[in-house]
Amino acid sequence: MNVHDKYKPLSWWDKTYIPLVIDGLAVTLRHFFRNIRLHILNVIGIKTKERGAVTYQYPEEMRPLWPRTRTLHRLMRREDGSPRCVACMMCETACPARCIYIVAEERPEVQIEKQPKIFNIDLGKCVFCGYCVEACPEDAIRMDTGIIDIASYTRNGMLLTKEQLLNIEPKVENYVSRPDLMEGQPIY
Amino acid sequence: MPTITIDGKQLTVDEGKTVIQAAEEAGIYIPRYCYHPGLRIVGQCRICLVEIEKMPKLQVACYTRVQDGMVVHVNSEKAKRARQQVLEFLLVNHPIDCPVCDQAGECYLQEYYMQFGLYDPKMVEDKNKKHKAVPVGPHVVLDSERCILCTRCVRFCDEISKTSELGVFHRGDHAELLPYPGRTLDNPYSANVVDICPVGALTERDFRFKVRVWYLDETKSVCPGCATGCNIEIHTSKARPYKNEGRRIARLKPRYNPDVNDYWICDYGRYGFLFVDDDSRIEQPLVKQNGEFQELSWDDALQMVSGVINTALENGKAVRILGSAQMTNEDLYALKRFGNEVLETHDIPVTVKPLEKPYSDDFLIREDKNPNTRGAALLGFDTEPAATEKLLTACRNGEVYTLIIFHHDLFKGFAEDEVKAALDKVDSVIFVGSNLNPTAELASYVLPSCTWAEKDGTFTNYAGRVQKINEAIEPLEGSLPEWKILRRLARQFDHTFAYFEAEDVFRDIVKKVPAFTGMSYRALGDRGMLVSENGRSVQQAEVKEELTVVSK
Amino acid sequence: MQALAEAAGKFVFFIGLIVLNIAAILTWVERKQSAVMQDRIGANRATIFGIRMLGMFHMLADMLKLFTKEFFIPMGARRFVYLLAPMISLLFALVGFAAIPFGDTLILGGREIPLQIANVNIGILYIFAVLGMAVYGVVLGAWASNNNYALLGGLRASAQMLSYEVAIGVSLVGVIMVYQTVDLMEIARAQGQLLWGWLPQWGILLQPLGFLIFMTAGIAETKRIPFDAPEGESEIVGYFIEYSGMGFGMYFLTDFLETILIASLTVTFFLGGFQVPYLYADGFHFPWGQAILLPNIAVAALQFLSFLIKLIVLLFIMMAIRWTLPRFRYDQIMHLGWKILLPASLINILITAVVLTIIG
């Protein structure tokens, strides 16, 4: 149906729903028979250009992450190993889910003055919007670890502390630079 | 009376005013750093440059007197460009460390840069290093790099506190704000320099790194620290309770009231709020059993207390009250009714004279540390310290069966054995107050009341100015305003005080007490009203809202 | 005694072996067909010794899960009715199959066995009764759950099922008029006759409008998408919201059984039942005179196979509709039932009557 016809009143014939039901069935059945043909061809060993399903079998098969995909947070360190964060609370202010908890303290080094005493992220609340990364003036927080399997049996397990965030090992290999140019990967 | 034109607006102003003041009257805001209405004018910062017709160069608006026929352009291209360049000069040596600066959010450098800065900076040289994070006094920390040398603080120390601790040293771009050698900024008004500092050079030590200012809520109130009744704003951090070590009140700021405190407040008052979130706060009614306090519910507590009082009344024994001038007019009025109608005692003392004479001066700090002594006197309480001494003597002689003490710590006003001897003779002592103190420890029953920041009400200052306080934070769980405690207690004796809010009590006061005639919460406004001797109170003109809109 | 054994045999064969297995397979079909339609793979994680069988073992896993889960009775529920309701539901879904003819007569050891569990000569009325009783299981379960959402679902279900039963009933009047009988076996047999000497006299050809109405109303009767307002997963969850374990399992099974029942009724009324074109009791007799003679047992097998194939095709179409259309709004359901299907079925009767009168 044309988009512009959307607001036209339905005709008597349309009101019986029959033509639209047939339209819809045509679409779904077209997909059904196309996919079932591809599946059968695959089963009997004929390789086809297209696949019958777009599914990635996740735990075994990882979908490549786009470079911009936001994954688990991490806190960055300075060259001397101390956290880059100066506890300016910009991320805490920007966070729409209020999942960041920062308490500041005095830093012995007088040129920087301030550092976080507590820096907690409650992943149970986090919505992965990435505003904290945008807001950070020090590039101290990033969401580029490539870790997406975040789960815990307890609520406390979802609360990451400053030390945990500083020590996260990024899995950069989960990212691809240009997935659209990778061979053999379906593009949807 | 010269007539001038500012940005097309024509107006007549008083002789001797400067352009910045005239513009303010016309509702036009001219940016300023060094100009402060409470201080001498020096024309130091040059950010207020305006174009005045027939003058060859731009003039500083704060220092130029108005003359008849003057035509001023605040927002002409030339003036705007000048402002931008002045701002660039001010930022030449500024470290721009806003993320760690406590002033961020209320900083005039940020504000003006967002309004008319946002230029492409030409400065490429290295910035000068100066002193950072110097604790210059008990309450103030100095960061010389952030200073723009407006000298507001220097003038404050010279003119208002008259102690002259601060000065500007060195020359050129090495010029630096520092205390004079060997001096510390420890005058009783020192923290005011934090308020007047337009940038983050002077910040508070108590507030340092606790809460970002944009998390704070503001409530208008009155300082309860002494009889002056300085107008304040209570800044609270309610949304993020994990900040500020769990304290709900983050800081107090003075509020402009030309009739009381102008722009200032003393350090005693500014840091006198710590008791609100102190560990000594009483959270539930307590009863002493075998020398230990046990928590119990309000219903049980009121029943027990009323039982004690009832026994005394039925046996014809004396039940006496020691009120407190820390209570609001509303609380005191409810107390008076409770005393008169339920206990039938008419002389209720409220004042305990402290053993050591407290600090006072002739500016804001008064000797009487109670905010409402005048109000208590007007409501018919005995404010003479002698009355309290008489009450204690009566206790010592065994004439008092039950004593209800509000807030007071008797050990601060009397010798230790004197108090103990008196309270031992009293069968049961009932303490009503917000925090536990040594006197409360001796009581058999303790009822928690809430602090001044947690309730509505009015204080009457030494000059008879009735001023409104507002609820800034919710009462601590289990605590109630005194008038509510008294209302519920009176209910136990079948006396109904038909009050549902503090305002109901105040209406009653206005009706019954001549000194308060004509007042209402609405009429009190932000500046309060004077009580009157002849039954007519004087209303003050409303304060004009301070202009904050920065012209583009 | 022999009649009883005969009926028991037919019951075990048709309901136990065919219907229930199709119902179980339908749960798998529902997942896999939708997956293929939507470019997905579908459930395939349940394995036995690493064998996946296209996810077939999910049926077993589900069954195991439903049987071992706690049957929870909520606080304030009517215990007796709460337990009874899913059984009523399942019972009436099953007994409907008793009247379905799945073949003509089978001669076994000299006995003529009609391939129909119970030969009810008022079959259509029996079917109406069974469909009418089905609503009780739903409404009682909803009411006994002591849950607002369940009750809402039950109310919707009762209104919807009663409304569409009217359309079902009236649409079948045309069939009765054409074939002059209410016996399902007779209707199926009548469809074996030829029109003009070459066209099988199937209901879909004689009653195309009736077929459409019956299919639509039948899908509505099963309370499945697009008529799943009583369930409304995304809004009220439905009349079985409180049921867990096998209580839910019975409702779940009822859902599929009703689908099969409606499909087999449609086959019986409109798709010639067990009829294969030109196949008679003694073999094929084609209109051009050729004939292939077959033994009775082969004829019965062919007839049963034809019934099964028609049933499966119809089930496939019903599943496709279920995965194609979105849910109707409740007012649209009522609008369709009362303002379109009912008048259309009345017009169908009128047309049928006029045509029959003209033909004589």
PDB file of C-alpha atoms in Angstrom, chain A residues 86-90 92-95 98 100-107 110-115 117 137-138, chain B residues 97-102 104 129-130 132-133 143 145-146 208-212 214-215 239-240 242-245:
ATOM      1  CA  VAL A  86      39.037  14.214  38.181  1.00  0.00           C
ATOM      2  CA  ALA A  87      35.586  13.630  39.680  1.00  0.00           C
ATOM      3  CA  CYS A  88      34.020  16.610  37.915  1.00  0.00           C
ATOM      4  CA  MET A  89      30.652  14.775  38.006  1.00  0.00           C
ATOM      5  CA  MET A  90      29.873  15.617  34.376  1.00  0.00           C
ATOM      6  CA  GLU A  92      27.027  11.718  36.746  1.00  0.00           C
ATOM      7  CA  THR A  93      25.075  14.832  35.769  1.00  0.00           C
ATOM      8  CA  ALA A  94      24.554  13.707  32.192  1.00  0.00           C
ATOM      9  CA  CYS A  95      23.491  10.182  33.116  1.00  0.00           C
ATOM     10  CA  ARG A  98      21.415   7.998  37.379  1.00  0.00           C
ATOM     11  CA  ILE A 100      26.862   6.658  38.229  1.00  0.00           C
ATOM     12  CA  TYR A 101      27.825   7.419  41.802  1.00  0.00           C
ATOM     13  CA  ILE A 102      30.870   9.594  42.382  1.00  0.00           C
ATOM     14  CA  VAL A 103      32.284  10.924  45.621  1.00  0.00           C
ATOM     15  CA  ALA A 104      35.292  13.214  45.223  1.00  0.00           C
ATOM     16  CA  GLU A 105      38.331  13.572  47.388  1.00  0.00           C
ATOM     17  CA  GLU A 106      41.463  15.688  47.551  1.00  0.00           C
ATOM     18  CA  ARG A 107      44.313  14.525  45.362  1.00  0.00           C
ATOM     19  CA  VAL A 110      48.218  19.999  43.623  1.00  0.00           C
ATOM     20  CA  GLN A 111      47.982  20.662  39.875  1.00  0.00           C
ATOM     21  CA  ILE A 112      45.097  18.219  39.505  1.00  0.00           C
ATOM     22  CA  GLU A 113      43.601  18.662  42.984  1.00  0.00           C
ATOM     23  CA  LYS A 114      40.667  16.291  42.712  1.00  0.00           C
ATOM     24  CA  GLN A 115      40.080  12.585  42.188  1.00  0.00           C
ATOM     25  CA  LYS A 117      37.081   8.399  46.096  1.00  0.00           C
ATOM     26  CA  PRO A 137      36.149  16.435  29.604  1.00  0.00           C
ATOM     27  CA  GLU A 138      39.142  14.244  30.444  1.00  0.00           C
TER      28      GLU A 138
ATOM     29  CA  ASP B  97      40.250  23.813  35.267  1.00  0.00           C
ATOM     30  CA  CYS B  98      36.488  23.988  35.549  1.00  0.00           C
ATOM     31  CA  PRO B  99      36.143  20.200  36.079  1.00  0.00           C
ATOM     32  CA  VAL B 100      37.889  20.423  39.432  1.00  0.00           C
ATOM     33  CA  CYS B 101      36.691  23.899  40.380  1.00  0.00           C
ATOM     34  CA  ASP B 102      33.951  24.216  42.962  1.00  0.00           C
ATOM     35  CA  ALA B 104      31.840  25.807  38.196  1.00  0.00           C
ATOM     36  CA  LYS B 129      52.058  29.194  37.373  1.00  0.00           C
ATOM     37  CA  LYS B 130      50.902  30.573  40.695  1.00  0.00           C
ATOM     38  CA  LYS B 132      47.160  26.672  44.054  1.00  0.00           C
ATOM     39  CA  ALA B 133      44.957  25.288  46.817  1.00  0.00           C
ATOM     40  CA  ASP B 143      43.691  29.392  44.093  1.00  0.00           C
ATOM     41  CA  GLU B 145      45.773  30.999  39.169  1.00  0.00           C
ATOM     42  CA  ARG B 146      42.014  31.315  38.869  1.00  0.00           C
ATOM     43  CA  ARG B 208      35.168  21.730  48.941  1.00  0.00           C
ATOM     44  CA  PHE B 209      34.519  18.825  46.526  1.00  0.00           C
ATOM     45  CA  LYS B 210      31.360  17.825  48.388  1.00  0.00           C
ATOM     46  CA  VAL B 211      28.584  18.582  45.892  1.00  0.00           C
ATOM     47  CA  ARG B 212      28.507  20.247  42.504  1.00  0.00           C
ATOM     48  CA  TRP B 214      23.974  22.401  40.103  1.00  0.00           C
ATOM     49  CA  TYR B 215      22.761  19.569  42.319  1.00  0.00           C
ATOM     50  CA  ALA B 239      18.564  14.184  45.058  1.00  0.00           C
ATOM     51  CA  ARG B 240      21.971  12.580  45.567  1.00  0.00           C
ATOM     52  CA  TYR B 242      25.463   9.708  48.831  1.00  0.00           C
ATOM     53  CA  LYS B 243      27.194  13.058  48.379  1.00  0.00           C
ATOM     54  CA  ASN B 244      28.378  15.368  51.108  1.00  0.00           C
ATOM     55  CA  GLU B 245      28.954  12.555  53.616  1.00  0.00           C
TER      56      GLU B 245
END
